[in-house]
mmCIF file of C-alpha atoms in Angstrom:
data_model
loop_
_atom_site.group_PDB
_atom_site.id
_atom_site.type_symbol
_atom_site.label_atom_id
_atom_site.label_comp_id
_atom_site.label_asym_id
_atom_site.label_seq_id
_atom_site.Cartn_x
_atom_site.Cartn_y
_atom_site.Cartn_z
ATOM 1 C CA GLN A 1 28.879 2.631 -19.132
ATOM 2 C CA MET A 2 27.269 0.187 -20.840
ATOM 3 C CA ARG A 3 27.070 -3.683 -20.209
ATOM 4 C CA GLY A 4 30.197 -4.920 -21.712
ATOM 5 C CA GLN A 5 31.921 -1.806 -22.941
ATOM 6 C CA GLU A 6 34.816 -1.874 -21.222
ATOM 7 C CA PRO A 7 38.391 -0.248 -22.119
ATOM 8 C CA THR A 8 40.164 -2.749 -24.092
ATOM 9 C CA GLY A 9 43.644 -1.497 -23.036
ATOM 10 C CA LEU A 10 43.795 -2.905 -20.003
ATOM 11 C CA PRO A 11 44.609 -6.153 -18.595
ATOM 12 C CA GLY A 12 41.816 -7.439 -15.769
ATOM 13 C CA ALA A 13 41.207 -11.068 -15.209
ATOM 14 C CA ASN A 14 37.736 -9.820 -14.527
ATOM 15 C CA ARG A 15 37.117 -8.753 -17.622
ATOM 16 C CA PHE A 16 35.150 -11.428 -18.566
ATOM 17 C CA ASP A 17 32.565 -13.276 -16.779
ATOM 18 C CA HIS A 18 30.418 -15.557 -18.779
ATOM 19 C CA ALA A 19 31.079 -18.292 -21.702
ATOM 20 C CA ILE A 20 29.305 -17.703 -24.516
ATOM 21 C CA CYS A 21 29.728 -20.173 -27.655
ATOM 22 C CA TYR A 22 29.917 -18.896 -31.320
ATOM 23 C CA VAL A 23 29.043 -20.788 -34.179
ATOM 24 C CA PRO A 24 29.333 -18.401 -37.279
ATOM 25 C CA ALA A 25 27.491 -18.823 -40.369
ATOM 26 C CA ILE A 26 24.848 -21.622 -40.429
ATOM 27 C CA GLU A 27 23.053 -21.318 -43.189
ATOM 28 C CA GLY A 28 23.308 -17.496 -42.933
ATOM 29 C CA SER A 29 22.754 -17.379 -39.865
ATOM 30 C CA ASP A 30 25.236 -16.950 -36.850
ATOM 31 C CA TYR A 31 24.916 -18.480 -33.577
ATOM 32 C CA TRP A 32 25.556 -17.239 -30.095
ATOM 33 C CA LEU A 33 24.456 -20.286 -27.707
ATOM 34 C CA ASP A 34 24.851 -19.509 -23.730
ATOM 35 C CA GLY A 35 24.734 -22.720 -22.274
ATOM 36 C CA THR A 36 24.207 -21.345 -18.643
ATOM 37 C CA THR A 37 20.096 -21.461 -19.502
ATOM 38 C CA ASP A 38 17.977 -24.167 -19.324
ATOM 39 C CA ILE A 39 14.641 -21.961 -20.890
ATOM 40 C CA ASN A 40 16.339 -20.692 -24.165
ATOM 41 C CA ASN A 41 16.562 -22.015 -27.508
ATOM 42 C CA LEU A 42 18.931 -21.613 -30.566
ATOM 43 C CA SER A 43 17.121 -18.220 -31.309
ATOM 44 C CA GLU A 44 17.003 -17.051 -28.263
ATOM 45 C CA LEU A 45 20.459 -15.329 -26.539
ATOM 46 C CA PRO A 46 19.036 -13.992 -22.935
ATOM 47 C CA THR A 47 18.727 -10.311 -22.928
ATOM 48 C CA LYS A 48 21.123 -10.065 -20.228
ATOM 49 C CA ASP A 49 23.924 -11.121 -23.108
ATOM 50 C CA GLN A 50 22.461 -8.994 -26.115
ATOM 51 C CA GLY A 51 24.860 -6.351 -27.083
ATOM 52 C CA ALA A 52 27.505 -7.088 -24.727
ATOM 53 C CA MET A 53 31.351 -7.285 -26.075
ATOM 54 C CA ALA A 54 32.768 -11.382 -26.706
ATOM 55 C CA LEU A 55 36.628 -12.208 -26.667
ATOM 56 C CA VAL A 56 35.767 -14.517 -30.471
ATOM 57 C CA THR A 57 38.843 -17.153 -30.219
ATOM 58 C CA GLY A 58 39.637 -19.346 -33.091
ATOM 59 C CA PRO A 59 42.908 -21.194 -34.869
ATOM 60 C CA ASP A 60 44.043 -17.850 -35.703
ATOM 61 C CA GLY A 61 43.684 -15.597 -32.585
ATOM 62 C CA GLY A 62 41.083 -13.851 -30.580
ATOM 63 C CA ARG A 63 39.237 -10.890 -32.013
ATOM 64 C CA GLN A 64 36.382 -8.881 -30.162
ATOM 65 C CA MET A 65 32.599 -8.231 -31.389
ATOM 66 C CA GLN A 66 29.728 -7.019 -30.040
ATOM 67 C CA ILE A 67 26.856 -9.961 -29.963
ATOM 68 C CA PRO A 68 24.101 -8.694 -31.593
ATOM 69 C CA GLU A 69 20.819 -7.383 -29.967
ATOM 70 C CA ASP A 70 17.204 -9.203 -31.233
ATOM 71 C CA PRO A 71 15.048 -6.811 -33.605
ATOM 72 C CA PRO A 72 11.909 -5.277 -32.096
ATOM 73 C CA GLU A 73 9.869 -7.696 -33.711
ATOM 74 C CA ALA A 74 11.568 -10.700 -32.865
ATOM 75 C CA ASN A 75 10.121 -9.823 -29.231
ATOM 76 C CA GLN A 76 6.153 -10.472 -29.222
ATOM 77 C CA GLU A 77 3.348 -11.237 -27.177
ATOM 78 C CA ASN A 78 0.101 -12.004 -29.451
ATOM 79 C CA ASN A 79 -3.353 -11.887 -27.377
ATOM 80 C CA GLN A 80 -6.069 -13.141 -29.204
ATOM 81 C CA TYR A 81 -9.973 -13.268 -27.939
ATOM 82 C CA GLU A 82 -12.921 -14.736 -29.040
ATOM 83 C CA ILE A 83 -15.958 -13.603 -27.413
ATOM 84 C CA THR A 84 -19.486 -14.649 -27.253
ATOM 85 C CA LEU A 85 -21.418 -11.978 -25.698
ATOM 86 C CA ALA A 86 -25.500 -12.819 -25.034
ATOM 87 C CA LYS A 87 -28.112 -10.564 -24.403
ATOM 88 C CA ASP A 88 -28.067 -10.677 -20.507
ATOM 89 C CA GLY A 89 -24.330 -9.337 -20.688
ATOM 90 C CA SER A 90 -23.086 -12.572 -19.400
ATOM 91 C CA ALA A 91 -19.850 -14.179 -21.669
ATOM 92 C CA LYS A 92 -17.800 -16.867 -22.945
ATOM 93 C CA VAL A 93 -14.032 -15.697 -23.356
ATOM 94 C CA ASN A 94 -11.308 -17.758 -25.053
ATOM 95 C CA ALA A 95 -8.230 -16.755 -25.774
ATOM 96 C CA THR A 96 -4.887 -17.573 -26.432
ATOM 97 C CA PHE A 97 -1.427 -16.070 -25.264
ATOM 98 C CA ALA A 98 1.737 -16.757 -26.853
ATOM 99 C CA TYR A 99 5.152 -15.515 -26.453
ATOM 100 C CA LYS A 100 8.338 -15.362 -29.085
ATOM 101 C CA GLY A 101 11.655 -13.458 -28.297
ATOM 102 C CA ALA A 102 12.646 -12.221 -24.748
ATOM 103 C CA HIS A 103 9.388 -12.831 -23.254
ATOM 104 C CA ALA A 104 9.638 -16.940 -24.424
ATOM 105 C CA PRO A 105 11.889 -18.115 -21.600
ATOM 106 C CA PHE A 106 10.113 -15.630 -18.600
ATOM 107 C CA TYR A 107 7.244 -18.001 -19.496
ATOM 108 C CA ARG A 108 8.529 -21.346 -20.263
ATOM 109 C CA ARG A 109 9.698 -20.640 -16.512
ATOM 110 C CA ILE A 110 6.261 -20.022 -15.334
ATOM 111 C CA PHE A 111 4.589 -23.107 -17.048
ATOM 112 C CA GLU A 112 6.856 -25.649 -15.336
ATOM 113 C CA ALA A 113 4.562 -25.038 -12.410
ATOM 114 C CA PRO A 114 1.134 -24.799 -14.513
ATOM 115 C CA GLU A 115 -1.084 -25.259 -11.576
ATOM 116 C CA ARG A 116 0.391 -22.809 -9.579
ATOM 117 C CA PHE A 117 -0.126 -20.303 -12.224
ATOM 118 C CA ARG A 118 -3.725 -21.610 -13.012
ATOM 119 C CA GLN A 119 -4.530 -20.493 -9.419
ATOM 120 C CA ASN A 120 -3.231 -17.232 -10.101
ATOM 121 C CA LEU A 121 -4.589 -16.092 -13.497
ATOM 122 C CA GLU A 122 -8.044 -17.859 -11.623
ATOM 123 C CA GLU A 123 -7.681 -15.554 -8.860
ATOM 124 C CA PHE A 124 -7.209 -12.290 -10.854
ATOM 125 C CA ILE A 125 -9.934 -13.251 -12.999
ATOM 126 C CA LYS A 126 -12.375 -13.797 -10.164
ATOM 127 C CA GLN A 127 -11.136 -10.251 -8.891
ATOM 128 C CA ARG A 128 -11.532 -8.293 -11.936
ATOM 129 C CA PHE A 129 -14.929 -10.169 -12.542
ATOM 130 C CA PRO A 130 -16.707 -11.479 -9.779
ATOM 131 C CA GLY A 131 -18.748 -15.000 -10.593
ATOM 132 C CA ALA A 132 -16.187 -15.824 -13.120
ATOM 133 C CA LEU A 133 -15.046 -19.313 -13.465
ATOM 134 C CA VAL A 134 -12.242 -20.581 -15.556
ATOM 135 C CA ASP A 135 -13.770 -23.143 -17.643
ATOM 136 C CA ALA A 136 -10.749 -24.117 -19.927
ATOM 137 C CA PHE A 137 -6.647 -23.871 -18.775
ATOM 138 C CA ASN A 138 -3.855 -25.393 -21.186
ATOM 139 C CA VAL A 139 -0.067 -24.791 -21.406
ATOM 140 C CA ASN A 140 1.829 -26.018 -24.134
ATOM 141 C CA ASP A 141 5.140 -27.704 -23.632
ATOM 142 C CA LYS A 142 8.147 -26.016 -21.846
ATOM 143 C CA ASP A 143 10.048 -27.502 -24.083
ATOM 144 C CA VAL A 144 12.242 -25.286 -24.787
ATOM 145 C CA SER A 145 12.110 -26.530 -28.195
ATOM 146 C CA ASN A 146 9.032 -24.882 -28.892
ATOM 147 C CA LEU A 147 9.465 -21.103 -30.148
ATOM 148 C CA GLU A 148 6.136 -20.117 -28.902
ATOM 149 C CA PRO A 149 5.227 -20.838 -24.716
ATOM 150 C CA THR A 150 1.192 -20.528 -24.877
ATOM 151 C CA VAL A 151 -1.515 -20.567 -23.221
ATOM 152 C CA LYS A 152 -5.211 -20.960 -23.622
ATOM 153 C CA LEU A 153 -8.244 -20.038 -21.579
ATOM 154 C CA ALA A 154 -11.726 -20.501 -22.020
ATOM 155 C CA ILE A 155 -14.107 -18.191 -19.136
ATOM 156 C CA THR A 156 -17.135 -17.611 -18.605
ATOM 157 C CA ILE A 157 -17.917 -14.106 -17.207
ATOM 158 C CA PRO A 158 -21.342 -13.738 -16.202
ATOM 159 C CA LYS A 159 -21.747 -9.779 -16.151
ATOM 160 C CA LEU A 160 -18.778 -8.812 -18.476
ATOM 161 C CA ALA A 161 -21.276 -6.467 -20.538
ATOM 162 C CA LYS A 162 -23.524 -3.565 -19.048
ATOM 163 C CA VAL A 163 -27.069 -3.823 -20.238
ATOM 164 C CA ASP A 164 -28.961 -0.801 -21.424
ATOM 165 C CA GLY A 165 -31.813 -1.230 -22.829
ATOM 166 C CA ASP A 166 -31.442 -3.253 -25.860
ATOM 167 C CA LYS A 167 -27.918 -2.080 -25.691
ATOM 168 C CA LEU A 168 -24.865 -3.919 -24.549
ATOM 169 C CA SER A 169 -20.944 -2.120 -24.039
ATOM 170 C CA PHE A 170 -18.215 -3.358 -22.033
ATOM 171 C CA SER A 171 -14.169 -2.561 -21.736
ATOM 172 C CA PRO A 172 -11.759 -3.827 -24.341
ATOM 173 C CA PHE A 173 -9.499 -4.309 -21.364
ATOM 174 C CA LEU A 174 -10.209 -8.018 -20.363
ATOM 175 C CA LEU A 175 -7.105 -9.256 -18.799
ATOM 176 C CA PRO A 176 -3.697 -7.177 -18.104
ATOM 177 C CA GLN A 177 -0.895 -6.554 -20.658
ATOM 178 C CA LYS A 178 1.100 -9.388 -19.113
ATOM 179 C CA LEU A 179 0.105 -12.186 -17.622
#
């Protein structure tokens, strides 16, 4: 049985365990607002609410509606790397990670403690690339009005590439898929 897909013919006191505000048709968009979260903005309904059945009430009575689910393209992780590779195999890496949709609230919560996040990231980078240094680290504001939580960092890696004569080679997978 899917979340919120209960038989509706039987009465039950615990059928609805959550209150979400439905705001119809503002500038062509309906909004479903969950007041129990402080890390989602107006365009981000928590994933646990998406797809559930809702009882929408109004002056003319009530009706059941299914809360819409975000389309896949609404949920994105965008990772960009700029790598300056030296002849000795060392590298300067500038990386940017931006998150939208379902991913954004998770990273907003992590960014509430940016120094702890930086420390964990630095430990990972040093394990992956011995001798590496995080030269710069910046997370944007965790404010829910910010649609894209973003991390920017600059890393110096002493031995990113393998040197073979006048050729350099390295793995394109610098960091894990998820930070």
